[in-house]
Short mmCIF file of C-alpha atoms in Angstrom, two decimals:
data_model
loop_
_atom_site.label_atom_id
_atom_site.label_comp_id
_atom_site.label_asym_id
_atom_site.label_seq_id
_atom_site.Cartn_x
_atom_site.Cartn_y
_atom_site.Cartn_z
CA UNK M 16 0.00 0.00 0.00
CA UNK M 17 1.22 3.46 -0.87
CA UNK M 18 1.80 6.37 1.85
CA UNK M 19 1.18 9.25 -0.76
CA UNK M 20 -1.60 7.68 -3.00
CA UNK M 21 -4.69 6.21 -1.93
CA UNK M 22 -5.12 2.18 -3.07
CA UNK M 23 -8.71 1.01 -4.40
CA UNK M 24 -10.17 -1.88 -4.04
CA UNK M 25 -13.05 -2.69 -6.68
CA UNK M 26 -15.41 -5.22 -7.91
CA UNK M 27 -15.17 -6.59 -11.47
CA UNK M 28 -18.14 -8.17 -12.30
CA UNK M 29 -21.77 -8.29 -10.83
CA UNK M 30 -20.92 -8.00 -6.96
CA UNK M 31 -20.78 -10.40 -4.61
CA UNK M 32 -16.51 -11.47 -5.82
CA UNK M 33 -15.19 -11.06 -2.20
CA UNK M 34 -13.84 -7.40 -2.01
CA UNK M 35 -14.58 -7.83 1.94
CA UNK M 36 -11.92 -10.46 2.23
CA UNK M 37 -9.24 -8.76 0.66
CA UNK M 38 -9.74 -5.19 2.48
CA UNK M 39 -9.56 -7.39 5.65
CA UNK M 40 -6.28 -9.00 4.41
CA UNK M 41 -5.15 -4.94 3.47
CA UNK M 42 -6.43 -3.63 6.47
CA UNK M 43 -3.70 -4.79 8.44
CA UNK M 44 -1.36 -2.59 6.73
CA UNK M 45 -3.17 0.36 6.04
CA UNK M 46 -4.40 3.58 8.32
CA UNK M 47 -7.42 4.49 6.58
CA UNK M 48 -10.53 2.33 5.34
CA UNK M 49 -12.83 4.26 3.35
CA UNK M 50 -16.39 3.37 1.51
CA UNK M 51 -16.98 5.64 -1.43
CA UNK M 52 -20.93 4.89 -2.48
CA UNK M 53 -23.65 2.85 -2.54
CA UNK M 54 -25.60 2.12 0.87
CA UNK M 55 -26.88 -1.07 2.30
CA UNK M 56 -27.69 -2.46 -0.49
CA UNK M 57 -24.03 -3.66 -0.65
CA UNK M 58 -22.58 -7.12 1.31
CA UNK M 59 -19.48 -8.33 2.16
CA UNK M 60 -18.97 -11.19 5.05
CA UNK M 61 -15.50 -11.79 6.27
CA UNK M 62 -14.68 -14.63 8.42
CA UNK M 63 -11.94 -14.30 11.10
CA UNK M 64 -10.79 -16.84 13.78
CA UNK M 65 -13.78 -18.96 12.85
CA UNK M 66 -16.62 -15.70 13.24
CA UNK M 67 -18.34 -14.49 10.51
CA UNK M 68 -18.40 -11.19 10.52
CA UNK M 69 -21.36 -9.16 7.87
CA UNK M 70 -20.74 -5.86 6.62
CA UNK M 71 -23.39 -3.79 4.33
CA UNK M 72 -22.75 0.07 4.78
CA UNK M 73 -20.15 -0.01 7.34
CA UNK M 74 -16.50 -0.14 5.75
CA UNK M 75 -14.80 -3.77 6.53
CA UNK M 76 -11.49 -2.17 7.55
CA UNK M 77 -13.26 -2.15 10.72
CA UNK M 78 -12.26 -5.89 11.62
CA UNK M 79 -8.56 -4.22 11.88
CA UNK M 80 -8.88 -2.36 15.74
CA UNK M 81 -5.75 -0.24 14.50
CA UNK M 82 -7.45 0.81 11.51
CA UNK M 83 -9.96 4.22 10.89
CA UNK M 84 -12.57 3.43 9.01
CA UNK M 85 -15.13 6.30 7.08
CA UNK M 86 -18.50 6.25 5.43
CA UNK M 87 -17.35 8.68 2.46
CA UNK M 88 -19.71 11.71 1.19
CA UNK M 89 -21.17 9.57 -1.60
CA UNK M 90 -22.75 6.85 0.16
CA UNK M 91 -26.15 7.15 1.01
CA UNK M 92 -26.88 6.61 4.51
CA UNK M 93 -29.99 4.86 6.21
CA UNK M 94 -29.21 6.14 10.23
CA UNK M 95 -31.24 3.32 12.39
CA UNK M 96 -29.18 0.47 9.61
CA UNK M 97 -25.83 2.44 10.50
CA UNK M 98 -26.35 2.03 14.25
CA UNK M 99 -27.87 -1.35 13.88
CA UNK M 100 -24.71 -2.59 12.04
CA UNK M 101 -22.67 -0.88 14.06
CA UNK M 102 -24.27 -2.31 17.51
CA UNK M 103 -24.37 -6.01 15.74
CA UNK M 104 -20.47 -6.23 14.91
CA UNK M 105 -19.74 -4.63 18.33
CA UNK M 106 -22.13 -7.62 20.05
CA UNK M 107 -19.44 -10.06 18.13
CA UNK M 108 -16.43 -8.59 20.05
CA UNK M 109 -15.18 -5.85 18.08
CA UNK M 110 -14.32 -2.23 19.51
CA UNK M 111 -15.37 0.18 17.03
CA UNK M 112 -14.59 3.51 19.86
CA UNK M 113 -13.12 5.90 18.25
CA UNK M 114 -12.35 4.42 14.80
CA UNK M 115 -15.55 4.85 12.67
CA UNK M 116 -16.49 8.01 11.54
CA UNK M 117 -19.39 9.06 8.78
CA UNK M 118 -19.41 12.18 6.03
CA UNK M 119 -20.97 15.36 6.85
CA UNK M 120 -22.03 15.60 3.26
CA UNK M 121 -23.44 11.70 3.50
CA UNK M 122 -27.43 12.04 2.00
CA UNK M 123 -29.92 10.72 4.09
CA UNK M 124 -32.12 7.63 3.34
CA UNK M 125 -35.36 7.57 5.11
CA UNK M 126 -37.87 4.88 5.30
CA UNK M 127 -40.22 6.82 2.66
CA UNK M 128 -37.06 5.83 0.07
CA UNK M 129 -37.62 2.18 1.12
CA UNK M 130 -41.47 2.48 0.51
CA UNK M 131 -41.11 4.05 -3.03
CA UNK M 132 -38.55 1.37 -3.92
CA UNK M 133 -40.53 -1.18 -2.98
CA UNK M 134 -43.65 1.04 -5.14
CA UNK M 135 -41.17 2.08 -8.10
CA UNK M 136 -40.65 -1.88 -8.22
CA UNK M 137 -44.62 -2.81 -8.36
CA UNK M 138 -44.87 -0.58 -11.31
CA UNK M 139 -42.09 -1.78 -13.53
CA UNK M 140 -43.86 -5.51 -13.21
CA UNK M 141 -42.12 -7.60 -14.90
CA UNK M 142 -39.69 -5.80 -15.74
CA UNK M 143 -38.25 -4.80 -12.43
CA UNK M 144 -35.03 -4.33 -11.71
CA UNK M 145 -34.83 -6.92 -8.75
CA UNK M 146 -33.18 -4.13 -6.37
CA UNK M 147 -32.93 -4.90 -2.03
CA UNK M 148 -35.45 -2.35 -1.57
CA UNK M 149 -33.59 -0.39 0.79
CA UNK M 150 -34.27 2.63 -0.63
CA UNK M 151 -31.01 3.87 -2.27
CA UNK M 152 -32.19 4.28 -6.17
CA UNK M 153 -34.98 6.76 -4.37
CA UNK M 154 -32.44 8.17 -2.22
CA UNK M 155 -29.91 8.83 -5.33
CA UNK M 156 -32.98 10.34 -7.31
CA UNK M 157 -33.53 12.98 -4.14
CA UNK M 158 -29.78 13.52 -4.56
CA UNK M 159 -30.13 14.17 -7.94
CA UNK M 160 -33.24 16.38 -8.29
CA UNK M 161 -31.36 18.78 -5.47
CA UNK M 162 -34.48 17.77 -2.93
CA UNK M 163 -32.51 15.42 -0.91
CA UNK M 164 -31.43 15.79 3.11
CA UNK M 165 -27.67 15.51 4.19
CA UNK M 166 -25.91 14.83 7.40
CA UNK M 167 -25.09 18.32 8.34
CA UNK M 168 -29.02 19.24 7.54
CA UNK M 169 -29.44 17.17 10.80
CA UNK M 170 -27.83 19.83 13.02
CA UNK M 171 -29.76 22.82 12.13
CA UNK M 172 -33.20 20.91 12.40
CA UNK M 173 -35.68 23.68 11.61
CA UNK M 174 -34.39 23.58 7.95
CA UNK M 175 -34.21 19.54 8.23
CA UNK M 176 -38.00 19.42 9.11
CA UNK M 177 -38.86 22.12 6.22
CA UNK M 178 -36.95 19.93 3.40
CA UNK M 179 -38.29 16.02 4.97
CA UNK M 180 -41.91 17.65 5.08
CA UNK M 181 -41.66 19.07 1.59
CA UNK M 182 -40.23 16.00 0.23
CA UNK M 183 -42.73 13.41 1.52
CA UNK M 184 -45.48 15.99 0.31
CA UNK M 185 -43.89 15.32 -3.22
CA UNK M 186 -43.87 11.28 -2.74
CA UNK M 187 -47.36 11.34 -1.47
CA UNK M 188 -48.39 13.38 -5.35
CA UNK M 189 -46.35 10.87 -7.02
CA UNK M 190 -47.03 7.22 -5.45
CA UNK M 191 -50.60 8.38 -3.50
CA UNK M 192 -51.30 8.17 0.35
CA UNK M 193 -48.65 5.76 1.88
CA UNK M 194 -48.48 4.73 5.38
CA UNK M 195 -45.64 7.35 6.49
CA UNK M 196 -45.83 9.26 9.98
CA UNK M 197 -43.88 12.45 9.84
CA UNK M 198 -43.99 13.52 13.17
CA UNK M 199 -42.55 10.14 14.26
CA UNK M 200 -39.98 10.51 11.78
CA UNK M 201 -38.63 13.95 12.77
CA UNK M 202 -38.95 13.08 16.54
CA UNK M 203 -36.38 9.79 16.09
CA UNK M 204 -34.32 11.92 13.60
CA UNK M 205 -33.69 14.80 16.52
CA UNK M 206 -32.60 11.33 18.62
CA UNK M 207 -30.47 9.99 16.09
CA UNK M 208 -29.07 13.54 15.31
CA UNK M 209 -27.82 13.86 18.68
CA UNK M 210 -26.26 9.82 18.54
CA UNK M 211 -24.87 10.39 15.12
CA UNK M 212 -22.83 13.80 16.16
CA UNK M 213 -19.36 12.19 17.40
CA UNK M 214 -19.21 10.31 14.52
CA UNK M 215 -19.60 13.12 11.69
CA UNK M 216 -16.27 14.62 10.45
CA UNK M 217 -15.61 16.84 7.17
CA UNK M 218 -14.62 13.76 5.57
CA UNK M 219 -12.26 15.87 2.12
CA UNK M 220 -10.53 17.49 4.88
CA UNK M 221 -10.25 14.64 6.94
CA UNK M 222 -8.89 12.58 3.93
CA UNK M 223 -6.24 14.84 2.07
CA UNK M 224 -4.56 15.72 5.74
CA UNK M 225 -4.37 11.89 6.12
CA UNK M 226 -3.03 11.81 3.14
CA UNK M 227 -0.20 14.50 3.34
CA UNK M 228 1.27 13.01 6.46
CA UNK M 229 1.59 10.14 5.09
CA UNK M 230 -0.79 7.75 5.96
CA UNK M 231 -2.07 4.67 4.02
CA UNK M 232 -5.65 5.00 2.83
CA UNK M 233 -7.65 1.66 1.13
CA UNK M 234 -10.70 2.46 -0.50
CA UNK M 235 -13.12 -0.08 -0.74
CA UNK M 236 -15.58 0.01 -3.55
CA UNK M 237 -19.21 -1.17 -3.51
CA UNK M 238 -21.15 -3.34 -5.93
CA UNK M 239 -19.36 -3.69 -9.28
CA UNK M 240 -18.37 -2.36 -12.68
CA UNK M 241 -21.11 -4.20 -14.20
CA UNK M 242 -23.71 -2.36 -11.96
CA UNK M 243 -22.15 0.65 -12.55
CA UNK M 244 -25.23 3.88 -13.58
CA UNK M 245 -23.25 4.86 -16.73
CA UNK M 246 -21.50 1.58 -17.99
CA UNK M 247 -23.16 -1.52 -16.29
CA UNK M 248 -25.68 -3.47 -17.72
CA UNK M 249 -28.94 -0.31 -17.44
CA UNK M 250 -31.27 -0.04 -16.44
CA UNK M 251 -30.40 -3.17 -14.45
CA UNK M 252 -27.80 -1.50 -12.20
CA UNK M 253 -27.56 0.25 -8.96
CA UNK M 254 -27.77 3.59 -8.75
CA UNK M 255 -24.40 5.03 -8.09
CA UNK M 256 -20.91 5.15 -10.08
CA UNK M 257 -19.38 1.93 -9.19
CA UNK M 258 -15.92 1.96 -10.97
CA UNK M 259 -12.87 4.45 -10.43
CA UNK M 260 -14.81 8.11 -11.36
CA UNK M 261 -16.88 6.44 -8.06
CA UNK M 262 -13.58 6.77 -5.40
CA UNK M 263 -12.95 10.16 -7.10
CA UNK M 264 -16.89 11.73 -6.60
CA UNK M 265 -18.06 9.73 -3.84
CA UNK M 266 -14.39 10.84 -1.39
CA UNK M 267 -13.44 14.53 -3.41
CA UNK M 268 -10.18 12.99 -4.37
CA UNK M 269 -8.42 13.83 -7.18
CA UNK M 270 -6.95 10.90 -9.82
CA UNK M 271 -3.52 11.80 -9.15
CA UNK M 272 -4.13 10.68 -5.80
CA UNK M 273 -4.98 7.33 -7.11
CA UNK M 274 -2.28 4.45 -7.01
CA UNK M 275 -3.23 0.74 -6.91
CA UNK M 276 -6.42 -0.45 -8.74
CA UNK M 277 -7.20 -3.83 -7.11
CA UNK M 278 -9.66 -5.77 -9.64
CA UNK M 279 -11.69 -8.36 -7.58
CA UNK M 280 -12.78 -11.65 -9.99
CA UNK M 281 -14.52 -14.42 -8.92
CA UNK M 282 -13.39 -17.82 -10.81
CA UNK M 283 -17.03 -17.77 -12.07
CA UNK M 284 -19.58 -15.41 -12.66
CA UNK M 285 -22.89 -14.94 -10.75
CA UNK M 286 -25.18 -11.80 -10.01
CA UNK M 287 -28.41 -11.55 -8.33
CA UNK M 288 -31.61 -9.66 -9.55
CA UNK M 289 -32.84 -9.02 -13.25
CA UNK M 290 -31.29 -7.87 -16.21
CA UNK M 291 -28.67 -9.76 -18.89
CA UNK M 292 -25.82 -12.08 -17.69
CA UNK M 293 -24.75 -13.54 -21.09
CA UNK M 294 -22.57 -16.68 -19.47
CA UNK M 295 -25.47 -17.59 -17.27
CA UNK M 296 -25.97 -21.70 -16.45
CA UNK M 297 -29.63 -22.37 -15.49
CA UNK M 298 -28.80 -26.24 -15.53
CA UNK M 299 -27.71 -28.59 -12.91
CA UNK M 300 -23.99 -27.03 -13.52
CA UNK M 301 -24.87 -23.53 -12.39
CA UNK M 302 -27.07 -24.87 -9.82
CA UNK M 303 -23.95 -26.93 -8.59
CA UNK M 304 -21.82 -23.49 -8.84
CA UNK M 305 -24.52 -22.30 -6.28
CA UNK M 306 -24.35 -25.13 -3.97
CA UNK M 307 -20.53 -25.31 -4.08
CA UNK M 308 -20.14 -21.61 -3.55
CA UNK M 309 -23.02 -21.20 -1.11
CA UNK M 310 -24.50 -18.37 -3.80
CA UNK M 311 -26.97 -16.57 -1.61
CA UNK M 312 -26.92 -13.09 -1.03
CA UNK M 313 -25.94 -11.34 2.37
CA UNK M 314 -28.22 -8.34 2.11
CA UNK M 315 -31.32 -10.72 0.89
CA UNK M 316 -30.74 -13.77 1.21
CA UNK M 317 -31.57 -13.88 -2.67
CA UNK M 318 -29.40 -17.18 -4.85
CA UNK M 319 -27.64 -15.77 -6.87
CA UNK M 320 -27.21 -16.72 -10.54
CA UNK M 321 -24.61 -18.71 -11.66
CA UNK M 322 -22.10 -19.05 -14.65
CA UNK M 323 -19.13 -19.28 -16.15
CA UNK M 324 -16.34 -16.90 -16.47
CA UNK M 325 -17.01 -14.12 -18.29
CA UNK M 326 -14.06 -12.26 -19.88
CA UNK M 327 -15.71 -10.15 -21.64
CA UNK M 328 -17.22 -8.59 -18.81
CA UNK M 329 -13.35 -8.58 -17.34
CA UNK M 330 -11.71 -7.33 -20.44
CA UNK M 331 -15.02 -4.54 -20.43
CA UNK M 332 -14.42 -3.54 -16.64
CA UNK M 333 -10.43 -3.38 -17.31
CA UNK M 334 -10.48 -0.42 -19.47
CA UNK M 335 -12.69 1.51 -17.67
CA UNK M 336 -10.91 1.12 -14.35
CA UNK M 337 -7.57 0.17 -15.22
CA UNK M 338 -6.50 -2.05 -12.54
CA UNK M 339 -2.81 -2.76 -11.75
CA UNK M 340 -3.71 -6.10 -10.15
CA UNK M 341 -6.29 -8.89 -9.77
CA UNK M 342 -7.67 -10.60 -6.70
CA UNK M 343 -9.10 -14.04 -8.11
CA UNK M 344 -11.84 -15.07 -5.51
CA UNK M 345 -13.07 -18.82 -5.24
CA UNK M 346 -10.69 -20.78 -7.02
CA UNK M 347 -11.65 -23.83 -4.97
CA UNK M 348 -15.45 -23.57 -6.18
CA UNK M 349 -14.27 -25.11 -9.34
CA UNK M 350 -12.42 -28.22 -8.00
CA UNK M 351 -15.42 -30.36 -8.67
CA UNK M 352 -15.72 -29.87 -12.43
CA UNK M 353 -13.85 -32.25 -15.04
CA UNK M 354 -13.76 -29.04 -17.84
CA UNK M 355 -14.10 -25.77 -17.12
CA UNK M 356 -15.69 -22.98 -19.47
CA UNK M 357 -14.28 -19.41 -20.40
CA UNK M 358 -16.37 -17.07 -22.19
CA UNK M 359 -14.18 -15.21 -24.85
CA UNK M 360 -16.77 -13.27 -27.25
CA UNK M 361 -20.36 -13.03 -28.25
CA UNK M 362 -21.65 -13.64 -31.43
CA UNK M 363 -24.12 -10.41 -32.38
CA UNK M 364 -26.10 -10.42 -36.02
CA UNK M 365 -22.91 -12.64 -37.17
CA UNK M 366 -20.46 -10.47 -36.04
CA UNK M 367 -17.84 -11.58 -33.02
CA UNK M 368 -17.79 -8.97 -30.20
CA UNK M 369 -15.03 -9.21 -27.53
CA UNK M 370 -16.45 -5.96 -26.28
CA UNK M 371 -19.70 -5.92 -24.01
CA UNK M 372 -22.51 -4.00 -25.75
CA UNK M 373 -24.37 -1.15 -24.52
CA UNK M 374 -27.69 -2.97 -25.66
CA UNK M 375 -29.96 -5.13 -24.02
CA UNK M 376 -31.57 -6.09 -26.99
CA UNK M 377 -27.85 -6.80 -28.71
CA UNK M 378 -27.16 -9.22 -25.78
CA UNK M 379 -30.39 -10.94 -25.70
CA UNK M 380 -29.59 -12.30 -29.36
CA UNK M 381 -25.93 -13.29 -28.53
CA UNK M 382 -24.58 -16.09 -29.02
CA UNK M 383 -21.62 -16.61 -26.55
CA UNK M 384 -18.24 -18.25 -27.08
CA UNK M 385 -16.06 -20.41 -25.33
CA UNK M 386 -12.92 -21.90 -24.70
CA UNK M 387 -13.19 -25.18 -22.74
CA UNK M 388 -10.12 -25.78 -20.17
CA UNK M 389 -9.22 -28.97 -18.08
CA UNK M 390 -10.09 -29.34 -14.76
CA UNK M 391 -8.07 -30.45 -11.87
CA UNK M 392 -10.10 -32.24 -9.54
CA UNK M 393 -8.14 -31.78 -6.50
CA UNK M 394 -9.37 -30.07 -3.64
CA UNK M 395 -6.93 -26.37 -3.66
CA UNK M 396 -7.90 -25.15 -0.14
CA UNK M 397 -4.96 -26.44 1.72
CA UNK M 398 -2.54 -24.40 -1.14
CA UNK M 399 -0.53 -21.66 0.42
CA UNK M 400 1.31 -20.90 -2.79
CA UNK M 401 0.42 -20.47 -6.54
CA UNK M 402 3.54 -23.51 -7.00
CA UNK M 403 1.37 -25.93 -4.69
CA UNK M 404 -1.51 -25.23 -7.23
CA UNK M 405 -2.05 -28.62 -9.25
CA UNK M 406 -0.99 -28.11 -12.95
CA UNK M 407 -4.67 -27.48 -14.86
CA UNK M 408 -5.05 -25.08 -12.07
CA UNK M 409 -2.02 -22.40 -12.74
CA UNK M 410 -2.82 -22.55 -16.35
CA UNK M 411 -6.26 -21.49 -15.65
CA UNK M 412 -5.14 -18.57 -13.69
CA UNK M 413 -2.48 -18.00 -16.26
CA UNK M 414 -5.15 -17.61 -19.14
CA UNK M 415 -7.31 -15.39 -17.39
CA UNK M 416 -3.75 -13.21 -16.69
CA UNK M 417 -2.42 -13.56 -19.96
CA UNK M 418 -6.28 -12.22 -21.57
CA UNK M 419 -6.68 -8.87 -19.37
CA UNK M 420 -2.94 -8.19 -19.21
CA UNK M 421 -2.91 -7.69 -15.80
CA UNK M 422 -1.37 -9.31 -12.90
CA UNK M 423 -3.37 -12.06 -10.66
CA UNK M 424 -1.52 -10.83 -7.40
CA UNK M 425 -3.48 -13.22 -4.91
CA UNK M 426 -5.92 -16.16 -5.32
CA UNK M 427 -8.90 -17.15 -2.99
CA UNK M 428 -9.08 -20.91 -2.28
CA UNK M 429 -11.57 -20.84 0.86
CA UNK M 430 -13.80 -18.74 3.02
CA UNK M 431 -11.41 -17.80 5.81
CA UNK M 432 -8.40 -14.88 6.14
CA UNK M 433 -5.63 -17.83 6.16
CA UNK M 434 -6.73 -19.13 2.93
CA UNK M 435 -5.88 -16.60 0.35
CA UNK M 436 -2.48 -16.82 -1.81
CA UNK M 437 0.01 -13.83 -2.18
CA UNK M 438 1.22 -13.87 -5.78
#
């Protein structure tokens, strides 16, 4: 980790590849743990000494009790989930006094968000986008129509109760008379205002002093690439910028301050809610993927979908985020299979594409390509180095590495801390 630029860590594909893990590896050796957008939507789960520890909004640097961890000014932040998170990992033993701190330019989602996400949902049918329902699209829309509350609005209340009154006024128009008490609202809100004040810092000041005196700062992305607003797979994405531009809008940092670009890959490919996923395996391989990898979400619950490796998607997320490394996640799902299946183009109206397409209606019709690679059949998640990898194994990594032209610089061959391989 570098003392003068801050080091990302970022999801390649759908979500869901194990960024958790690896900022909990990182953590150890950095200062600073920051999250840069999304909400609590997002989930990692880390396991340490045996305990399973689930983060959604709250940065997983926090597992490290020498490390500071921030809720940057682009996430969106529901207050009772913040404390309830918070209150759950410090119930499993960990001392978070002192070390967590949240945005005063954070925006503010309130239960009314969760009820029009659940309403926005009703109406699309069909054709919904399968999203947690914890409000954030609504919450990013408030953001983005200039109507939405932030953290500092909390602290000078009479013009927090003006804007959350106006606001619900507007949602009530829109979506019609939903269950929603005001009163109650702003009376816990003047509560929560009062709990939430030691933790609220001016997070770009906080940040670029860190970073002058030299102090190592690990960003941890939410989500994915493929999720991302402007170049995932819309409309069925989240509602923030998950790639690079993300850590620069979501934290007020500038791109020179940006050093290592860790890429997070699972060995397969899986995402959960609607929309395309081109390598997708609805047969009794994908649903062995799922069993193998225990594919169920940690926000919902939700299985996820299954498939092969998609390197398309990877060669896709590369160029728009650059990474300098890769962190291959779940190696040892794949010990099971006798050939294993790489995705390298799509077929569209005849043509080969090794690019993904902006259309949904492009992908729908694709046809999708693959190289088939040996399996190894051994069971990986005793390996401590990439030389005690069996044979089919390395060259599987080495494909993926010699494809994207970037570095696999550690490989995930269990669930636990210990069981990750330094390149």
């Amino acid at each position: 980790m570098s003392n003068n630029k801050v080091s990302v860590v970022l999801g390649t594909q759908w979500g869901d590849e194990g960024k958790g893990k690896l900022v909990d590896i990182l953590a150890k050796d950095i200062d600073v743990c920051v999250r840069c957008q999304g909400g609590n939507n997002a989930g990692h789960t880390i396991v340490v000494d045996g305990v399973k520890y689930a983060f959604h909004m709250l940065p997983s640097g926090l597992v490290n009790t020498e490390c500071i961890s921030i809720v940057g000014s682009g996430v969106v932040v529901h207050l009772p989930s913040f404390f309830e998170e918070l209150e759950d990992l410090e119930k499993q033993g960990l001392d978070c006094d002192g070390r967590l701190f949240i945005s005063d330019r954070c925006h503010l989602v309130f239960d009314f968000h969760q009820i029009v996400d659940g309403l926005k949902e009703g109406e699309l049918g069909r054709g919904s986008i399968g999203t947690t329902k914890k409000g954030i699209g609504p919450a990013y829309s408030s953001k983005a129509s200039r109507s939405g509350l932030r953290v500092h609005h909390l602290y000078h209340f009479e013009e927090f109760e003006r804007r959350l009154r106006t606001i619900v006024e507007a949602r009530h128009k829109r979506y019609g008379d939903f269950e929603y008490n005001v009163e109650a609202e702003l009376q816990r809100y003047r509560q929560l205002a009062d709990r939430l004040r030691p933790f609220v810092i001016d997070s770009v000041e906080y940040l670029h002093k860190e970073l002058a005196g030299g102090k190592r700062i690990l960003v941890e992305g939410a989500n994915a690439l493929m999720l991302d607003i402007d170049f995932g797979t819309y409309p069925y994405v989240t509602s923030s910028n998950t790639g690079i531009g993300g850590v620069c809008t979501g934290l007020g940092i500038p791109p020179s301050k940006i050093g290592e670009i860790i890429g997070v890959a699972k060995a397969y490919t899986t995402r959960v809610g609607g929309g395309p996923f081109p390598s997708e395996l609805t047969d009794d391989v994908g649903q062995k993927l799922r069993d193998v990898g225990a594919e169920y979400g940690v926000t919902t619950g939700r299985p996820r979908r299954c498939g092969w490796l998609d390197l398309v998607v990877l060669r896709y997320s590369n160029m728009i985020n650059g990474y300098t490394s890769i962190n291959l996640t779940k190696l040892d799902v794949l010990d099971v299979f006798d050939a294993i299946k790489v995705a390298v183009s799509y077929t569209i109206n005849g043509k080969e594409v090794t690019s993904f397409p902006a259309s949904l209606e492009d992908l729908e019709t694709a046809t999708v390509n693959y190289v088939s690679l040996p399996g190894w059949k051994e069971n990986i998640s005793k390996c401590r180095s990439f030389d005690e990898l069996p044979e089919n194994c390395k060259a599987y990594v080495r494909f993926i590495e010699r494809d994207l032209g970037v570095p696999v610089k550690w490989i995930g061959v269990g669930v636990g801390r210990e069981e990750m391989i330094a390149m």
